[in-house]
PDB file of C-alpha atoms and ligand atoms in Angstrom:
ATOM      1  CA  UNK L   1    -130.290 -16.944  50.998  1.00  0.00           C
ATOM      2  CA  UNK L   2    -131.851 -20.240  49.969  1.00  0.00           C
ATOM      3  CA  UNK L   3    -134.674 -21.597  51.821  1.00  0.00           C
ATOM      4  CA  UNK L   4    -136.739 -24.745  51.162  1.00  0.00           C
ATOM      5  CA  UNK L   5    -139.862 -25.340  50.183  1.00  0.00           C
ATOM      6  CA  UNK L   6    -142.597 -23.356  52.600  1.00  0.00           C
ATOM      7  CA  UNK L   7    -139.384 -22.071  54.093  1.00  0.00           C
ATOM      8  CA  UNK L   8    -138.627 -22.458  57.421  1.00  0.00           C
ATOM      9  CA  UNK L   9    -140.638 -20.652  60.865  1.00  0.00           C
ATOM     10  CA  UNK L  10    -137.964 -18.072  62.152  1.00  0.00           C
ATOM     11  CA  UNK L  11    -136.631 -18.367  65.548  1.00  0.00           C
ATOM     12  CA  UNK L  12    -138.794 -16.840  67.893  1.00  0.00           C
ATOM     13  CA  UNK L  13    -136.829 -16.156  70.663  1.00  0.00           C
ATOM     14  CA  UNK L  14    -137.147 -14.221  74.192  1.00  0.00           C
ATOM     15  CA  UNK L  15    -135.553 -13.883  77.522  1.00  0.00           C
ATOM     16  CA  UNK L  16    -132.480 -11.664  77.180  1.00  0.00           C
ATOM     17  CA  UNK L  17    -132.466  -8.249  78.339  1.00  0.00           C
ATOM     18  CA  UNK L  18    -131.306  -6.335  74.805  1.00  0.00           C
ATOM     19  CA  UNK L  19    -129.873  -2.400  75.639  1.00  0.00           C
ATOM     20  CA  UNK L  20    -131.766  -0.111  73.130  1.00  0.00           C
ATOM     21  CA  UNK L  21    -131.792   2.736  71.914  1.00  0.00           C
ATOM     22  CA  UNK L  22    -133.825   4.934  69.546  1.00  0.00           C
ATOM     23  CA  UNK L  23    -131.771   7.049  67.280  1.00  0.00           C
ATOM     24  CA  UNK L  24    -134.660   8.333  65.032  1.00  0.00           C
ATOM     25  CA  UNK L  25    -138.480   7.740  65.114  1.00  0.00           C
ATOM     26  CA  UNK L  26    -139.963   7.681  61.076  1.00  0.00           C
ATOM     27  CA  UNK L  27    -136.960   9.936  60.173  1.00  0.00           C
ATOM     28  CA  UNK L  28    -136.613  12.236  63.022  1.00  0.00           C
ATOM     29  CA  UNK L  29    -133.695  12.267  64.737  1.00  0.00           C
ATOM     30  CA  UNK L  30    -133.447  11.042  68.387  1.00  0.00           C
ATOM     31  CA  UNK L  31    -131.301  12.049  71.447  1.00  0.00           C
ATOM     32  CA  UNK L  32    -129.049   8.434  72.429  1.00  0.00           C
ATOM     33  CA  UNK L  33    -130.765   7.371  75.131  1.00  0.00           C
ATOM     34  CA  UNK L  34    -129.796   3.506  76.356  1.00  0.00           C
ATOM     35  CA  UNK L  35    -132.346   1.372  77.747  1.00  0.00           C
ATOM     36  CA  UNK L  36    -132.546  -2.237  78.607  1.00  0.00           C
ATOM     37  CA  UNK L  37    -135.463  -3.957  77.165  1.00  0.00           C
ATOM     38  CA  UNK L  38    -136.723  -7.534  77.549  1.00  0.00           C
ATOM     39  CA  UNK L  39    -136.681  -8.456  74.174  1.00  0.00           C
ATOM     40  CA  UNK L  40    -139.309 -11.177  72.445  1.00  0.00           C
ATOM     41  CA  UNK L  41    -139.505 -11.929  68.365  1.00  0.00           C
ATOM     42  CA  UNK L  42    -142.259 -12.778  67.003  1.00  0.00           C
ATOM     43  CA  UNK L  43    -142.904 -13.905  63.645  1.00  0.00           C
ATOM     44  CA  UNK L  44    -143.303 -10.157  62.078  1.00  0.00           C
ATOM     45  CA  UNK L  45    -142.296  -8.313  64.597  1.00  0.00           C
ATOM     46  CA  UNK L  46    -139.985  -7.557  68.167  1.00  0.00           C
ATOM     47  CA  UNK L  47    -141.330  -6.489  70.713  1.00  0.00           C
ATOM     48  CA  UNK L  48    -139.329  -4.499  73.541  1.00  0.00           C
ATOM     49  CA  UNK L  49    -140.823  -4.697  76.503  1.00  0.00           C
ATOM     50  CA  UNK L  50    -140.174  -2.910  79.506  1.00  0.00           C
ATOM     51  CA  UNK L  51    -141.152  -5.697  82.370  1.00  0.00           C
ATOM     52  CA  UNK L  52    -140.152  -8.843  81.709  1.00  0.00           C
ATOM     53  CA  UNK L  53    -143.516 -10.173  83.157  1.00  0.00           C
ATOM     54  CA  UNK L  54    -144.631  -9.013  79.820  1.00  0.00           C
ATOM     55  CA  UNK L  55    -142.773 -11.427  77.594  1.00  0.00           C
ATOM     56  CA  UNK L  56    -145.446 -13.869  79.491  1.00  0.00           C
ATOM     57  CA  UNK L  57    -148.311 -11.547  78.684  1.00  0.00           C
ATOM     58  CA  UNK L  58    -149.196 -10.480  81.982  1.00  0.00           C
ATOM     59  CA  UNK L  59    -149.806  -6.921  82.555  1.00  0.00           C
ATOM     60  CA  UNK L  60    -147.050  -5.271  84.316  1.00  0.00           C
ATOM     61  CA  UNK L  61    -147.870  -1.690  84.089  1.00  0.00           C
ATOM     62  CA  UNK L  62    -144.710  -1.597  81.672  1.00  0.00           C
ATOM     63  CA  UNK L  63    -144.724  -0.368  78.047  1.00  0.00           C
ATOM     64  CA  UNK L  64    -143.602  -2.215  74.676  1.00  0.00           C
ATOM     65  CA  UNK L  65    -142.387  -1.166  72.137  1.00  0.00           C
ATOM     66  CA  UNK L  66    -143.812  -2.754  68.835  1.00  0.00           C
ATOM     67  CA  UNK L  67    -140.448  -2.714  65.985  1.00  0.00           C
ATOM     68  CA  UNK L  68    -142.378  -4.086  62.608  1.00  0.00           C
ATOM     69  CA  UNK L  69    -139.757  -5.995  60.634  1.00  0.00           C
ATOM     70  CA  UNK L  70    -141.606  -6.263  57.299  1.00  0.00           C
ATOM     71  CA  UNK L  71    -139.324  -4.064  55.061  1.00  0.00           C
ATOM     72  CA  UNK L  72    -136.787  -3.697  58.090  1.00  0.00           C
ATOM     73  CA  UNK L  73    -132.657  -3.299  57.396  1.00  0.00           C
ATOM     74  CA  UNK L  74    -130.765  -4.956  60.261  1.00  0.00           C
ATOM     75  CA  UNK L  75    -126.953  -4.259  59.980  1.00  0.00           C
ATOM     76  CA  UNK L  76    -124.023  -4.351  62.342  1.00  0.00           C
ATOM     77  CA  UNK L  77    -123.161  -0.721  63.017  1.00  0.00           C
ATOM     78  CA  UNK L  78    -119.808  -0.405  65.249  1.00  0.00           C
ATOM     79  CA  UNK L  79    -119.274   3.123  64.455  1.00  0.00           C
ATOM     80  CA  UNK L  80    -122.405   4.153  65.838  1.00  0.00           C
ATOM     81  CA  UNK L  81    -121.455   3.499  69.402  1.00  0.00           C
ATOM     82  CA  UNK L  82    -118.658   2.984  72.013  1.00  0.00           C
ATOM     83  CA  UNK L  83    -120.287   0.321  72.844  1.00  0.00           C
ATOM     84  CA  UNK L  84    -119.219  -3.536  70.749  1.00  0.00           C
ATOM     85  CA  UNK L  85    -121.675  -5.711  69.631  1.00  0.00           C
ATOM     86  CA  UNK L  86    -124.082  -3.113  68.761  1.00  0.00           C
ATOM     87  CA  UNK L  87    -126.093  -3.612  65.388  1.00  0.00           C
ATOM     88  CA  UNK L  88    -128.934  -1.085  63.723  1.00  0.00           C
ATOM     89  CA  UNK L  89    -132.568  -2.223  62.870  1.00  0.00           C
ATOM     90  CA  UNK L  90    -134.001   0.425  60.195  1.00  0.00           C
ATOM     91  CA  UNK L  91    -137.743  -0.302  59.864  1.00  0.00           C
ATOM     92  CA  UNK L  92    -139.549   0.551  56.495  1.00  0.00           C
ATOM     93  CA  UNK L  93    -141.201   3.678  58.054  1.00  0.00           C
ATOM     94  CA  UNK L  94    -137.420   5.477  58.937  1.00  0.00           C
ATOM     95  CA  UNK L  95    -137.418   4.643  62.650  1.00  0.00           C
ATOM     96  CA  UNK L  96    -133.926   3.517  63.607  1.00  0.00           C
ATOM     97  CA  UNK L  97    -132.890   1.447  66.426  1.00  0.00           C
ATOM     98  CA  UNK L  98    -129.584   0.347  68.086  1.00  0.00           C
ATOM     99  CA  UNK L  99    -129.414  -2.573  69.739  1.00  0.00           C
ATOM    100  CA  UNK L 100    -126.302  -4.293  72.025  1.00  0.00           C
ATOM    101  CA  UNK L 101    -125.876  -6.986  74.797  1.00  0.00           C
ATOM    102  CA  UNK L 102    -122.670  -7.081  76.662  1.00  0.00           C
ATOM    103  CA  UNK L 103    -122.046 -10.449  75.041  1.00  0.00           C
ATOM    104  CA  UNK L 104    -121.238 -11.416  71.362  1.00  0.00           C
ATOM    105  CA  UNK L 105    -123.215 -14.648  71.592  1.00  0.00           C
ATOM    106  CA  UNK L 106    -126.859 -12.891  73.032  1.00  0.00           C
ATOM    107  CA  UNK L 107    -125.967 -10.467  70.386  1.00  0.00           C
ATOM    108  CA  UNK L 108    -125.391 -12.324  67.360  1.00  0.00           C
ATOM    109  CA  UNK L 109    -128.399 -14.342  68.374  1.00  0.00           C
ATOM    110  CA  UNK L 110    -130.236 -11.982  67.912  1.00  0.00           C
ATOM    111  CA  UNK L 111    -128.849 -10.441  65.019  1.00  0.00           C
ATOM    112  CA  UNK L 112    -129.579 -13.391  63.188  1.00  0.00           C
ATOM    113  CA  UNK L 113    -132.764 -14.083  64.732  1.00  0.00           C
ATOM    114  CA  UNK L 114    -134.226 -10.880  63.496  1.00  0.00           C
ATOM    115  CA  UNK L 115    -132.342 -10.660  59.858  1.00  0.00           C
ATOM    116  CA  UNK L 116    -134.212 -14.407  59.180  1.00  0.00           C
ATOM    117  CA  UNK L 117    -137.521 -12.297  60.578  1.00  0.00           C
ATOM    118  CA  UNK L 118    -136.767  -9.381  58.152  1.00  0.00           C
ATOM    119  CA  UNK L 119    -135.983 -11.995  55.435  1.00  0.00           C
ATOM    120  CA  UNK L 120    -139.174 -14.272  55.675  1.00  0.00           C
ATOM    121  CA  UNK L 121    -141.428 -11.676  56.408  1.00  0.00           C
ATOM    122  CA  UNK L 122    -140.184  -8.936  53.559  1.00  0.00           C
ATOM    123  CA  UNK L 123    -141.165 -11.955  51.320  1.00  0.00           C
ATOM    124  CA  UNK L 124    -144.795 -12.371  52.042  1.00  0.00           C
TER     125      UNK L 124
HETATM  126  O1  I3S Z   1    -123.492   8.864  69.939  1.00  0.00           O
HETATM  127  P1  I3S Z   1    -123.178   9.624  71.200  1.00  0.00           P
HETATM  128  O2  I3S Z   1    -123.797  10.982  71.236  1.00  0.00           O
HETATM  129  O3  I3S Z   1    -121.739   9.612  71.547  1.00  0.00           O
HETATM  130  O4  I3S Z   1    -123.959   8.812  72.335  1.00  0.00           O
HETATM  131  C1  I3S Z   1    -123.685   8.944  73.705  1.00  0.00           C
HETATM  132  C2  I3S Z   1    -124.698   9.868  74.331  1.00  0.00           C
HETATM  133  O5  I3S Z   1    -126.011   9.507  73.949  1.00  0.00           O
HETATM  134  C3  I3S Z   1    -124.611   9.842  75.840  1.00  0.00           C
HETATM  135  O6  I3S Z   1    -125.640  10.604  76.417  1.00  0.00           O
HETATM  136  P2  I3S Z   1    -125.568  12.191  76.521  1.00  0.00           P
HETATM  137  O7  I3S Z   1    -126.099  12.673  75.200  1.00  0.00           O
HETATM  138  O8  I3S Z   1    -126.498  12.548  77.651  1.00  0.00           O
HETATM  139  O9  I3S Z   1    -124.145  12.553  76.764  1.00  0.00           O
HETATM  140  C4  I3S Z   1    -124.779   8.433  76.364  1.00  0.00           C
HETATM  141  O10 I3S Z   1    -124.643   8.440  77.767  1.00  0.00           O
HETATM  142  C5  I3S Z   1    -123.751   7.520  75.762  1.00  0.00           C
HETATM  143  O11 I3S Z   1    -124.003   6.203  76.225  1.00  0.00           O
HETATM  144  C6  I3S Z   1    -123.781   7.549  74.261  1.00  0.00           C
HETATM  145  O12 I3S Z   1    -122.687   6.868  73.690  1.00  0.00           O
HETATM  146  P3  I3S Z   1    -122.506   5.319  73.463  1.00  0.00           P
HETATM  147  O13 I3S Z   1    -121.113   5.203  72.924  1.00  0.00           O
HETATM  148  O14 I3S Z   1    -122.709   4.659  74.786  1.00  0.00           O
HETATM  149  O15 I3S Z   1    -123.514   4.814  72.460  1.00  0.00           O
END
């Protein structure tokens, strides 16, 4: 892709409740097992939090889950589910994660959120 000069500060977004799931952690295969997540991007990373509260940075007793998207693969992966809109995120250490909303627009969102994350941030 082409980006201009200093490039541009990705999309952070937050607020939608993302269903994930783990399929392998650094290479190791993972039983399926859907979970909704709030999820927040950051400029290097998403985060996956458990409690929403925590998208504010409030404690909430909740954990996140830190997904570093330096060296990440984010691809659309509709054979890896039953489920539509679902799309892979394959960090640089082998941990692969599938994420899906119920709707095409929160998902592509998303989608594109993180792959201009992946992008800027595999550059530095
Ligand atoms: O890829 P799979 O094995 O068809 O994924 C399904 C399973 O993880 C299933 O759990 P059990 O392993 O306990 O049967 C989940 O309930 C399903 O949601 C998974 O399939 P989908 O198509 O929803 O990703």
């Amino acid at each position: 892709g082409v980006l201009g000069v200093g490039g541009a500060e990705p999309p952070e977004l937050k607020g939608d409740l993302l269903n994930v799931a783990k399929i392998s952690d650094g290479g190791k295969k993972q039983r399926k097992n859907w979970t909704g997540m709030w999820g927040e991007l950051t400029s290097d990373q998403l985060l996956l939090h458990k409690e929403r509260q925590q998208e504010a940075g409030m404690k909430a007793g909740g954990k996140t889950d830190v997904v570093q998207l330096c060296g990440a693969v984010i691809e659309w992966t509709p054979d890896k589910s039953s489920r539509k809109n679902v799309f892979q995120i394959t960090t640089h250490t082998g941990s692969e994660y599938l994420l899906q909303a119920e709707s095409y627009s929160t998902a592509s969102k998303w989608f594109d959120g993180i792959r201009k994350t992946v992008d800027s941030s595999s550059k530095l």
